[in-house]
Coordinates of C-alpha atoms in Angstrom, one line a residue:
M141 CA 66.1 125.6 112.2
T142 CA 68.2 122.6 110.7
E143 CA 71.6 124.0 109.6
R144 CA 72.0 123.6 105.9
I145 CA 75.3 122.5 104.4
T146 CA 75.9 123.8 100.7
S147 CA 79.6 123.2 100.6
R148 CA 81.4 119.8 99.8
D149 CA 84.5 120.8 101.8
N150 CA 82.6 121.8 104.9
P151 CA 84.6 119.8 107.9
K152 CA 81.6 117.7 108.9
I153 CA 81.4 116.4 105.3
K154 CA 85.2 115.8 105.0
Y155 CA 85.0 113.9 108.4
A156 CA 82.0 111.8 107.4
C157 CA 83.7 110.8 104.2
K158 CA 86.9 109.9 105.8
L159 CA 84.6 107.4 108.0
G160 CA 83.1 105.8 104.8
Q161 CA 86.5 105.5 103.2
S162 CA 89.1 104.5 106.1
T163 CA 89.0 101.2 108.4
A164 CA 91.7 102.7 110.7
F165 CA 89.9 106.1 111.0
R166 CA 86.6 104.2 111.9
R167 CA 88.5 102.2 114.7
T168 CA 90.0 105.3 116.1
E169 CA 87.0 107.2 116.1
R170 CA 84.7 104.2 117.0
S171 CA 82.3 105.6 114.4
F172 CA 81.0 104.6 111.0
L173 CA 79.1 106.0 108.2
A174 CA 75.9 104.7 106.6
E175 CA 73.5 105.5 103.7
G176 CA 70.1 104.5 103.1
L177 CA 66.2 105.4 103.8
K178 CA 65.8 101.7 105.3
L179 CA 69.5 100.8 106.5
C180 CA 70.0 103.9 108.7
P181 CA 66.7 103.3 110.8
E182 CA 67.7 99.9 110.9
L183 CA 70.9 100.7 112.4
A184 CA 69.5 103.2 114.9
R185 CA 68.0 100.2 116.9
G186 CA 71.1 99.0 117.7
C187 CA 73.8 101.9 117.3
P188 CA 73.7 105.2 118.7
I189 CA 73.3 107.9 116.0
K190 CA 75.5 110.8 116.1
V191 CA 75.0 112.7 113.0
V192 CA 72.3 112.9 110.0
F193 CA 72.5 114.4 106.8
Y194 CA 69.7 114.6 104.4
T195 CA 68.5 116.0 101.0
E196 CA 65.2 117.7 100.8
K197 CA 63.9 114.9 98.5
A198 CA 64.8 112.2 101.4
L199 CA 62.8 114.3 103.8
E200 CA 59.9 114.6 101.3
R201 CA 60.0 110.8 101.0
A202 CA 60.6 110.1 104.8
P203 CA 59.3 112.9 107.2
E204 CA 60.4 110.5 109.8
I205 CA 64.1 111.4 109.4
Q206 CA 63.7 114.3 111.7
T207 CA 63.1 112.0 114.7
L208 CA 66.2 109.8 114.4
G209 CA 67.9 112.1 116.7
G210 CA 71.5 113.0 116.8
E211 CA 72.9 116.5 115.0
Q212 CA 70.7 117.1 112.0
Y213 CA 71.8 118.9 108.6
L214 CA 70.1 119.4 105.4
I215 CA 72.5 119.2 102.6
E216 CA 72.6 119.9 98.8
E217 CA 72.3 117.2 96.2
H218 CA 75.9 117.8 95.3
V219 CA 77.1 117.3 98.9
A220 CA 75.1 114.1 99.1
Q221 CA 77.0 112.8 95.9
K222 CA 80.2 113.3 97.7
L223 CA 79.0 111.5 100.8
A224 CA 77.8 108.6 98.5
G225 CA 81.1 108.5 96.4
V226 CA 78.3 108.0 93.5
D227 CA 75.8 110.2 91.7
S228 CA 73.0 107.4 93.0
H229 CA 72.0 107.7 96.7
Q230 CA 68.7 107.9 98.6
G231 CA 70.0 111.2 100.3
L232 CA 70.2 109.8 104.0
F233 CA 73.3 109.5 105.7
C234 CA 74.4 109.0 109.2
I235 CA 77.1 108.8 111.5
F236 CA 76.8 106.3 114.1
G237 CA 79.0 105.1 117.2
M238 CA 80.0 101.5 116.9
P239 CA 78.4 99.4 119.3
E240 CA 80.8 98.1 122.2
N241 CA 81.5 94.7 121.4
S242 CA 84.4 93.1 122.8
E243 CA 85.4 89.6 123.6
K244 CA 83.3 89.8 126.7
A245 CA 80.3 89.1 124.0
L246 CA 81.6 85.2 123.8
H247 CA 80.7 82.9 126.6
P248 CA 80.2 79.3 127.1
G249 CA 77.5 77.5 125.1
G250 CA 77.2 80.0 122.6
R251 CA 77.0 79.7 118.7
Y252 CA 79.5 81.8 116.7
L253 CA 80.8 82.5 113.4
A254 CA 84.5 83.5 112.8
L255 CA 85.8 84.9 109.6
E256 CA 89.7 84.6 108.8
R257 CA 90.8 86.8 106.0
V258 CA 87.4 87.4 104.0
Q259 CA 88.1 90.3 102.3
D260 CA 85.2 91.0 100.1
P261 CA 82.9 93.6 102.1
G262 CA 80.1 92.3 100.6
N263 CA 80.9 88.4 101.6
V264 CA 81.5 89.9 105.0
G265 CA 78.3 91.8 105.5
A266 CA 76.2 89.0 104.0
L267 CA 77.5 86.4 106.6
V268 CA 76.8 88.7 109.2
R269 CA 73.2 89.0 108.2
S270 CA 73.0 85.3 107.8
A271 CA 74.2 84.7 111.3
A272 CA 71.9 87.0 112.4
A273 CA 69.0 85.3 110.4
F274 CA 69.7 81.8 112.0
G275 CA 70.0 82.7 115.5
F276 CA 74.0 83.1 116.2
D277 CA 75.3 84.9 119.4
A278 CA 78.1 86.8 117.7
V279 CA 80.3 87.1 114.6
I280 CA 84.2 86.9 115.1
V281 CA 86.5 88.8 112.7
D282 CA 90.3 88.7 112.3
P283 CA 92.1 91.7 111.6
G284 CA 92.5 90.3 107.9
C285 CA 88.8 90.7 107.1
A286 CA 87.2 93.6 105.6
S287 CA 85.5 95.9 107.8
P288 CA 81.7 94.9 108.9
F289 CA 81.1 98.6 109.3
G290 CA 82.4 99.8 105.9
P291 CA 79.6 100.9 103.3
K292 CA 79.6 97.9 101.1
A293 CA 79.4 95.6 104.0
L294 CA 76.5 97.3 105.9
R295 CA 74.4 97.3 102.7
A296 CA 74.9 93.6 102.4
S297 CA 74.2 93.0 106.1
M298 CA 70.9 95.1 105.8
G299 CA 71.7 96.5 109.2
A300 CA 72.4 93.1 111.2
A301 CA 75.8 94.4 112.4
G302 CA 74.1 96.9 114.6
R303 CA 71.8 93.7 116.2
L304 CA 74.7 91.2 116.3
P305 CA 77.7 91.7 118.2
V306 CA 80.8 91.7 115.8
V307 CA 84.0 90.9 117.9
E308 CA 87.3 91.9 116.6
S309 CA 89.8 89.3 117.4
R310 CA 93.4 90.4 117.6
C311 CA 94.4 86.8 117.4
L312 CA 91.7 84.4 115.9
P313 CA 93.6 81.1 116.9
D314 CA 94.0 82.4 120.6
T315 CA 90.2 83.3 120.5
L316 CA 89.3 79.9 119.1
A317 CA 91.4 78.2 122.0
Q318 CA 89.7 80.2 124.6
L319 CA 86.3 79.0 123.0
H320 CA 87.6 75.5 123.2
A321 CA 88.5 75.7 127.1
W322 CA 84.9 76.6 127.7
G323 CA 83.5 73.6 125.8
V324 CA 82.5 75.0 122.3
T325 CA 83.4 73.0 119.2
N326 CA 85.3 74.9 116.5
L327 CA 84.5 73.6 113.0
A328 CA 86.8 74.6 110.2
A329 CA 85.3 74.9 106.8
A330 CA 88.0 73.0 105.0
L331 CA 88.4 69.9 102.8
Y332 CA 91.5 68.4 104.0
N333 CA 90.6 65.5 106.5
S334 CA 86.8 67.0 106.7
R335 CA 83.4 65.4 106.8
P336 CA 80.8 65.8 104.4
L337 CA 77.9 68.2 106.1
H338 CA 75.2 65.6 105.8
Q339 CA 77.4 63.4 108.2
V340 CA 77.6 66.0 110.9
D341 CA 75.0 66.5 113.4
G342 CA 73.8 70.1 114.0
A343 CA 72.6 70.1 117.5
Y344 CA 75.9 70.9 119.6
P345 CA 74.3 71.8 123.0
N346 CA 77.8 73.2 124.6
G347 CA 78.2 75.6 121.9
V348 CA 79.9 75.6 118.1
C349 CA 81.9 77.9 116.2
L350 CA 82.2 77.9 112.3
V351 CA 85.5 79.2 111.0
I352 CA 85.4 80.1 107.6
G353 CA 88.5 81.7 105.4
S354 CA 88.6 83.4 102.2
E355 CA 87.6 82.1 99.0
G356 CA 90.9 82.2 97.4
Q357 CA 93.5 81.3 100.3
G358 CA 90.9 79.5 102.4
L359 CA 91.9 79.2 106.5
T360 CA 95.4 79.5 107.6
E361 CA 97.2 76.3 109.2
A362 CA 97.0 77.9 112.6
A363 CA 93.3 78.4 112.5
V364 CA 92.7 74.9 111.2
A365 CA 95.0 73.5 114.2
A366 CA 92.8 75.4 116.6
C367 CA 89.7 73.7 115.4
D368 CA 88.3 70.4 116.5
A369 CA 87.3 69.1 113.4
A370 CA 86.6 69.9 109.9
V371 CA 83.7 70.1 107.7
R372 CA 82.4 70.6 104.1
I373 CA 79.7 71.1 101.8
P374 CA 79.5 68.1 99.0
I375 CA 79.4 70.0 95.6
T376 CA 79.1 68.6 92.1
D377 CA 82.1 68.8 89.7
R378 CA 80.3 71.3 87.5
V379 CA 81.9 74.3 90.0
E380 CA 85.2 74.3 91.8
S381 CA 84.0 75.9 94.9
L382 CA 81.2 78.1 96.5
N383 CA 81.2 81.6 97.0
A384 CA 82.1 82.2 100.8
S385 CA 78.8 84.0 101.6
V386 CA 76.7 81.2 100.1
A387 CA 79.1 78.3 101.6
G388 CA 78.9 80.2 105.1
S389 CA 75.0 80.7 105.0
V390 CA 74.8 76.7 104.2
L391 CA 76.6 75.9 107.1
L392 CA 75.1 78.6 109.5
W393 CA 71.7 77.1 108.6
H394 CA 72.7 73.6 109.4
F395 CA 74.1 74.6 112.6
R396 CA 71.1 77.0 113.9
R397 CA 70.1 76.6 117.1
P398 CA 67.3 74.1 117.4
E399 CA 64.7 76.5 118.7
E400 CA 65.0 78.5 115.3
D401 CA 63.0 75.7 113.7

């Protein structure tokens, strides 16, 4: 019989909440918390599932929850509200082990998206989703980025973070230098000394890495210096700039693999 959790102060609930709130704790535990009747089964396709919490209403809507595996707990509505952090939720919460993605996921000839200091989790998640949609091999994030495994980023990526390698780089310029040494072309999304996107061939048979910075600050000088060239998306003077996830998605589409057409 499935164990029922009725207290918001249950140690398992406190542990799950901490995973949802703390990037450092997620890194230490190599685990993360996700919520959603669609998101959790999607993530389960690529990440090991450890613990499942669900409400009676969620089980009525999706009886297949009980086939997800892991430790399973039936939780009261007020407990689910604590896990969600808000009153509105879908009643299914899962703790997953993080996929074992390291810089070994990078290789010559690959297509990559590198993010530097992109601090909005919604942008990070949307970019991971776009990279998966357009056939890229991995996403590289530097320490200044929002965690791809935080609740907001996971919702924005719609489970793509569990299917596409997400590589945490300790020093992005060093990682870009390694890609360059393999023959991969690093392209910075920047205005200075850049070429408009329509003048840049998207093929790059030896591999390409698109490097995108934060909306407010852009890329650091060190990251730009580690790139082979810079590209920009021409826009009208009606707006100053594009949202990072929108600009990144346009670039990802342009540099998608030819076989994705």
